[in-house]
CSV table of C-alpha atoms in Angstrom, one decimal:
chain,number,residue,atom,x,y,z
A,263,MET,CA,91.5,122.8,108.1
A,264,SER,CA,94.8,124.3,109.1
A,265,VAL,CA,98.0,122.4,108.5
A,266,GLY,CA,98.7,119.8,111.2
A,267,LEU,CA,100.2,116.4,111.8
A,268,PRO,CA,98.1,114.5,109.3
A,269,HIS,CA,99.4,116.7,106.4
A,270,PHE,CA,103.0,115.9,107.2
A,271,LEU,CA,102.2,112.2,107.6
A,272,THR,CA,100.4,112.3,104.2
A,273,VAL,CA,103.5,113.8,102.5
A,274,SER,CA,105.7,111.2,104.1
A,275,ALA,CA,103.3,108.4,103.1
A,276,PHE,CA,103.6,109.5,99.5
A,277,LEU,CA,107.4,109.7,99.7
A,278,PHE,CA,107.6,106.2,101.3
A,279,SER,CA,105.3,104.6,98.7
A,280,LEU,CA,107.2,106.2,95.8
A,281,GLY,CA,110.5,105.0,97.3
A,282,LEU,CA,109.1,101.5,97.6
A,283,PHE,CA,107.9,101.6,94.0
A,284,ALA,CA,111.4,102.7,92.9
A,285,VAL,CA,113.1,100.0,94.9
A,286,MET,CA,110.8,97.4,93.4
A,287,HIS,CA,110.8,98.4,89.7
A,288,ARG,CA,114.2,99.9,89.1
A,289,ARG,CA,116.9,97.6,87.6
A,290,ASN,CA,119.8,100.1,88.0
A,291,ALA,CA,121.4,99.8,91.5
A,292,VAL,CA,121.8,103.6,91.7
A,293,GLY,CA,118.0,104.0,91.0
A,294,ILE,CA,117.3,101.5,93.8
A,295,LEU,CA,119.5,103.6,96.1
A,296,MET,CA,117.5,106.7,95.2
A,297,GLY,CA,114.4,104.9,96.2
A,298,VAL,CA,116.0,104.0,99.5
A,299,GLU,CA,116.9,107.7,100.1
A,300,LEU,CA,113.2,108.7,99.4
A,301,MET,CA,112.1,106.2,102.0
A,302,LEU,CA,114.6,107.4,104.6
A,303,ASN,CA,113.5,111.0,104.0
A,304,ALA,CA,109.9,109.9,104.6
A,305,ALA,CA,110.9,108.4,107.9
A,306,ASN,CA,112.8,111.6,108.8
A,307,ILE,CA,109.8,113.8,108.1
A,308,ASN,CA,107.7,111.6,110.4
A,309,PHE,CA,110.3,111.8,113.1
A,310,VAL,CA,110.4,115.6,113.0
A,311,ALA,CA,106.6,116.0,112.7
A,312,PHE,CA,105.9,113.7,115.6
A,313,SER,CA,108.5,115.4,117.8
A,314,ARG,CA,106.9,118.8,117.0
A,315,TYR,CA,103.2,117.9,117.3
A,316,VAL,CA,103.0,115.0,119.8
A,317,GLN,CA,106.1,115.0,122.0
A,318,HIS,CA,106.7,118.8,122.0
A,319,GLY,CA,110.4,117.9,122.4
A,320,ILE,CA,113.6,117.4,120.5
A,321,ASP,CA,114.3,113.7,120.7
A,322,GLY,CA,112.8,113.1,117.2
A,323,GLN,CA,115.1,115.7,115.7
A,324,ILE,CA,118.1,114.1,117.3
A,325,MET,CA,117.0,110.7,115.9
A,326,THR,CA,116.7,112.4,112.5
A,327,ALA,CA,120.3,113.7,112.8
A,328,PHE,CA,121.4,110.1,113.4
A,329,VAL,CA,119.4,108.8,110.5
A,330,ILE,CA,120.9,111.4,108.2
A,331,VAL,CA,124.4,110.4,109.3
A,332,LEU,CA,123.8,106.7,108.8
A,333,ALA,CA,122.1,107.4,105.4
A,334,ALA,CA,125.3,109.2,104.3
A,335,ALA,CA,127.4,106.3,105.4
A,336,GLU,CA,125.1,103.8,103.7
A,337,ALA,CA,125.1,105.8,100.5
A,338,ALA,CA,128.9,106.0,100.4
A,339,VAL,CA,129.3,102.2,100.9
A,340,ALA,CA,126.5,101.3,98.5
A,341,LEU,CA,127.9,103.5,95.8
A,342,ALA,CA,131.4,102.0,96.3
A,343,ILE,CA,129.7,98.6,95.9
A,344,VAL,CA,128.0,99.7,92.7
A,345,LEU,CA,131.3,100.9,91.3
A,346,ALA,CA,133.1,97.7,92.3
A,347,MET,CA,130.2,95.8,90.6
A,348,TYR,CA,130.5,97.9,87.5
A,349,ARG,CA,134.2,97.2,87.3
A,350,ASN,CA,133.8,93.4,87.7
A,351,PHE,CA,130.6,92.8,85.6
A,352,GLY,CA,130.5,95.8,83.3
A,353,THR,CA,126.9,96.8,84.2
A,354,PRO,CA,125.2,98.7,87.0
A,355,ASN,CA,122.0,96.6,86.8
A,356,ALA,CA,121.3,94.7,89.9
A,357,ASP,CA,119.4,91.8,88.4
A,358,THR,CA,122.3,91.0,85.9
A,359,ILE,CA,124.6,90.1,88.8
A,360,ASP,CA,123.6,86.5,89.3
A,361,SER,CA,126.9,84.6,89.3
A,362,LEU,CA,125.9,82.7,92.5
A,363,LYS,CA,123.1,81.1,90.5
A,364,ARG,CA,125.5,79.4,88.2
B,145,MET,CA,96.9,131.9,105.7
B,146,THR,CA,100.5,132.4,104.6
B,147,ALA,CA,102.0,129.6,106.7
B,148,ASP,CA,99.5,127.0,105.2
B,149,LEU,CA,100.2,128.2,101.7
B,150,ILE,CA,104.0,127.8,102.3
B,151,PHE,CA,103.4,124.3,103.6
B,152,TYR,CA,101.4,123.3,100.5
B,153,LEU,CA,104.1,124.8,98.2
B,154,LEU,CA,106.8,122.8,100.1
B,155,ALA,CA,104.7,119.7,100.0
B,156,ALA,CA,104.3,120.0,96.3
B,157,LEU,CA,108.1,120.7,95.9
B,158,THR,CA,108.7,117.4,97.8
B,159,VAL,CA,106.2,115.1,96.3
B,160,ILE,CA,105.9,116.1,92.6
B,161,PRO,CA,109.6,115.7,91.8
B,162,ALA,CA,109.6,112.4,93.8
B,163,PHE,CA,107.3,111.0,91.0
B,164,TRP,CA,109.9,112.1,88.5
B,165,VAL,CA,112.7,110.4,90.6
B,166,VAL,CA,110.8,107.2,90.5
B,167,LEU,CA,109.4,107.2,86.9
B,168,SER,CA,112.2,108.9,84.8
B,169,LYS,CA,114.0,106.7,82.4
B,170,ASN,CA,117.1,108.9,82.6
B,171,LEU,CA,118.9,108.5,85.9
B,172,VAL,CA,120.6,111.9,85.6
B,173,HIS,CA,117.1,113.5,85.5
B,174,ALA,CA,116.1,111.3,88.4
B,175,GLY,CA,119.1,112.6,90.4
B,176,PHE,CA,118.3,116.2,89.7
B,177,ALA,CA,114.6,115.6,90.6
B,178,LEU,CA,115.9,114.1,93.9
B,179,LEU,CA,117.6,117.4,94.5
B,180,LEU,CA,114.2,119.2,94.4
B,181,THR,CA,112.7,116.5,96.7
B,182,LEU,CA,115.5,116.8,99.3
B,183,LEU,CA,115.2,120.6,99.1
B,184,GLY,CA,111.5,120.4,99.7
B,185,ALA,CA,112.1,118.1,102.7
B,186,ALA,CA,114.6,120.6,104.1
B,187,GLY,CA,111.9,123.3,103.7
B,188,LEU,CA,109.4,121.1,105.6
B,189,TYR,CA,111.9,120.6,108.4
B,190,ALA,CA,112.3,124.4,108.6
B,191,TRP,CA,108.5,124.8,108.6
B,192,LEU,CA,108.4,122.5,111.6
B,193,GLY,CA,110.9,124.6,113.5
B,194,ALA,CA,113.7,122.1,113.1
B,195,ASP,CA,116.3,124.6,111.9
B,196,PHE,CA,119.4,122.5,112.7
B,197,ILE,CA,118.0,119.4,110.9
B,198,ALA,CA,117.0,121.6,107.8
B,199,VAL,CA,120.6,122.8,107.5
B,200,THR,CA,122.0,119.4,108.1
B,201,GLN,CA,119.8,118.0,105.3
B,202,LEU,CA,121.1,120.7,103.0
B,203,MET,CA,124.7,120.0,103.8
B,204,VAL,CA,124.8,116.2,104.1
B,205,TYR,CA,122.1,115.2,101.6
B,206,ILE,CA,122.3,117.8,98.9
B,207,GLY,CA,126.0,118.7,99.3
B,208,GLY,CA,127.2,115.1,99.9
B,209,VAL,CA,125.0,112.2,99.1
B,210,LEU,CA,123.4,113.7,96.0
B,211,VAL,CA,126.8,114.6,94.5
B,212,LEU,CA,128.0,111.1,95.1
B,213,VAL,CA,124.9,109.6,93.5
B,214,LEU,CA,125.3,111.8,90.4
B,215,PHE,CA,129.0,111.0,90.1
B,216,VAL,CA,128.2,107.3,90.1
B,217,VAL,CA,125.4,107.8,87.6
B,218,MET,CA,127.9,109.5,85.3
B,219,MET,CA,130.6,106.9,85.9
B,220,THR,CA,128.5,103.9,85.1
B,221,ARG,CA,126.9,103.0,81.7
B,222,VAL,CA,124.3,100.4,81.0
B,223,PRO,CA,125.7,98.3,78.2
B,224,LYS,CA,123.4,97.8,75.1
B,225,HIS,CA,122.9,94.1,75.5
B,226,ASP,CA,121.6,94.7,79.0
B,227,LYS,CA,118.7,96.9,78.0
B,228,PRO,CA,115.9,94.4,77.2
B,229,VAL,CA,112.6,95.9,76.3
B,230,ARG,CA,110.4,95.3,79.3
B,231,GLY,CA,106.6,95.3,79.4
B,232,LEU,CA,104.5,95.9,82.4
B,233,ASP,CA,105.8,92.8,84.3
B,234,ARG,CA,108.0,94.9,86.5
B,235,TYR,CA,105.7,97.9,87.0
B,236,VAL,CA,102.4,96.1,87.9
B,237,PRO,CA,103.6,94.2,91.0
B,238,ALA,CA,105.6,97.2,92.2
B,239,GLY,CA,102.7,99.6,91.6
B,240,VAL,CA,100.2,97.3,93.3
B,241,PHE,CA,102.5,96.9,96.3
B,242,ALA,CA,103.2,100.6,96.6
B,243,LEU,CA,99.5,101.6,96.3
B,244,ALA,CA,98.6,99.0,99.0
B,245,THR,CA,101.3,100.5,101.3
B,246,LEU,CA,99.9,104.0,100.6
B,247,GLY,CA,96.4,102.8,101.4
B,248,LEU,CA,97.5,101.2,104.6
B,249,LEU,CA,99.4,104.3,105.7
B,250,TYR,CA,96.4,106.4,104.8
B,251,LYS,CA,94.2,104.2,107.0
B,252,VAL,CA,96.7,104.6,109.9
B,253,ILE,CA,97.0,108.3,109.5
B,254,THR,CA,93.2,109.0,109.4
B,255,GLY,CA,92.4,106.4,112.1
B,256,ALA,CA,94.9,107.0,114.8
B,257,GLY,CA,93.8,110.4,116.2
B,258,TRP,CA,97.0,111.6,117.9
B,259,ASP,CA,96.6,114.3,120.5
B,260,THR,CA,98.2,117.4,118.9
B,261,THR,CA,96.7,120.1,121.1
B,262,GLY,CA,98.8,122.6,123.1
B,263,LEU,CA,101.4,123.3,120.5
B,264,PRO,CA,104.3,125.3,121.9
B,265,PRO,CA,105.9,128.0,119.8
B,266,ALA,CA,108.9,126.9,117.8
B,267,GLU,CA,112.3,127.8,119.3
B,268,PRO,CA,115.9,127.6,118.0
B,269,THR,CA,117.0,124.0,118.5
B,270,THR,CA,120.7,123.9,117.8
B,271,ALA,CA,121.9,124.6,121.4
B,272,GLU,CA,119.5,122.0,122.8
B,273,ILE,CA,120.5,119.4,120.3
B,274,GLY,CA,124.2,120.0,121.0
B,275,ALA,CA,123.6,119.7,124.8
B,276,ASN,CA,121.7,116.4,124.2
B,277,PHE,CA,124.5,115.0,122.1
B,278,MET,CA,126.9,115.5,124.9
B,279,THR,CA,124.6,114.2,127.7
B,280,ASN,CA,121.6,111.9,126.9
B,281,TYR,CA,122.9,110.7,123.5
B,282,LEU,CA,126.6,110.6,124.2
B,283,PHE,CA,127.0,106.9,123.5
B,284,PRO,CA,125.1,106.9,120.1
B,285,PHE,CA,126.9,110.1,119.2
B,286,GLU,CA,130.4,108.5,119.7
B,287,TYR,CA,129.2,105.2,118.2
B,288,VAL,CA,128.0,106.9,115.0
B,289,SER,CA,131.4,108.5,114.5
B,290,LEU,CA,132.9,104.9,114.7
B,291,VAL,CA,130.3,103.8,112.1
B,292,LEU,CA,131.4,106.7,109.8
B,293,LEU,CA,135.0,105.7,110.2
B,294,ALA,CA,134.2,102.1,109.3
B,295,ALA,CA,132.1,103.3,106.3
B,296,LEU,CA,135.0,105.5,105.1
B,297,ILE,CA,137.5,102.7,105.3
B,298,GLY,CA,135.1,100.2,103.8
B,299,ALA,CA,134.2,102.4,100.9
B,300,ALA,CA,137.9,103.1,100.2
B,301,LEU,CA,138.7,99.4,100.3
B,302,LEU,CA,135.8,98.5,98.0
B,303,ILE,CA,136.6,100.9,95.2
B,304,ARG,CA,140.4,100.2,95.3
B,305,GLU,CA,141.8,99.1,92.0
B,306,ARG,CA,143.3,95.6,92.6
B,307,ARG,CA,146.3,95.1,90.3
B,308,PRO,CA,148.1,91.7,90.3
B,309,GLU,CA,151.6,93.2,90.8
B,310,ASP,CA,150.4,94.7,94.1
B,311,GLU,CA,149.5,91.3,95.5
B,312,PRO,CA,152.2,88.7,95.1
B,313,GLU,CA,149.9,85.8,96.0
B,314,LEU,CA,147.4,86.8,93.4
B,315,LYS,CA,150.1,87.1,90.8
B,316,GLU,CA,151.5,83.6,91.5
B,317,GLU,CA,148.0,82.2,91.1
B,318,ASN,CA,147.6,84.0,87.8
B,319,ASP,CA,151.0,82.7,86.6
B,320,GLU,CA,150.1,79.2,87.5
B,321,GLU,CA,146.9,79.5,85.5
B,322,VAL,CA,148.8,80.8,82.5
B,323,ALA,CA,151.3,78.0,82.8
B,324,SER,CA,148.7,75.3,82.9
């Protein structure tokens, strides 16, 4: 069976599941962010694969460009939040920051 | 077939380091594994004929986001008292949920049956993407630049060091606290 759409979808399904796993089991906020990046890349691969194999057009690639830009903005803000958190609480672990509970 | 072989190599380059990203205890190692994953994804884009997206991925993700992530990993340190020995209580629910998602996605992929016949040859996409940015996607294109500006200002504001002497109101409050 030559390489086609299902192969790309399988790769992206693996990436998405791994990203989900990282988001759920990591305590470090930067590790969670890495999981989010994996999930975004899975979505991007799907966009490009569908635009190549099903739509035969370019709209999926344009959407991927927007997703990449927004992911970069998200990463910048999220990492700034992690640094601010580290300065105020002395730890990058997301589950230690629970001052609203008290 | 050479093209198929290249696809399987790129897929391995994408997925295998992703396991490392997720499972490594050391976040610096995870960051460098993420480099390989993003590189593999860029290769997959190139394989699909999306040359512009592949280069954008290289420049924005590997040249930008990943460097930021590694910087933050190196600038933060988990304190000793915050490293409790954890059993399987975090891994089991996460693993079950991830495997369930994988199974669901597998069912969708094998069951959907998209029509992928009549594949046109891949062509250079940069000119077409540029034309689309200036015509059909003009509003999102301008809007995303606004989002980037907001993110830039927001990130700079968030990591700014707040010293009491810079903010007179804050300083007064602190003085009152000290006095009382």
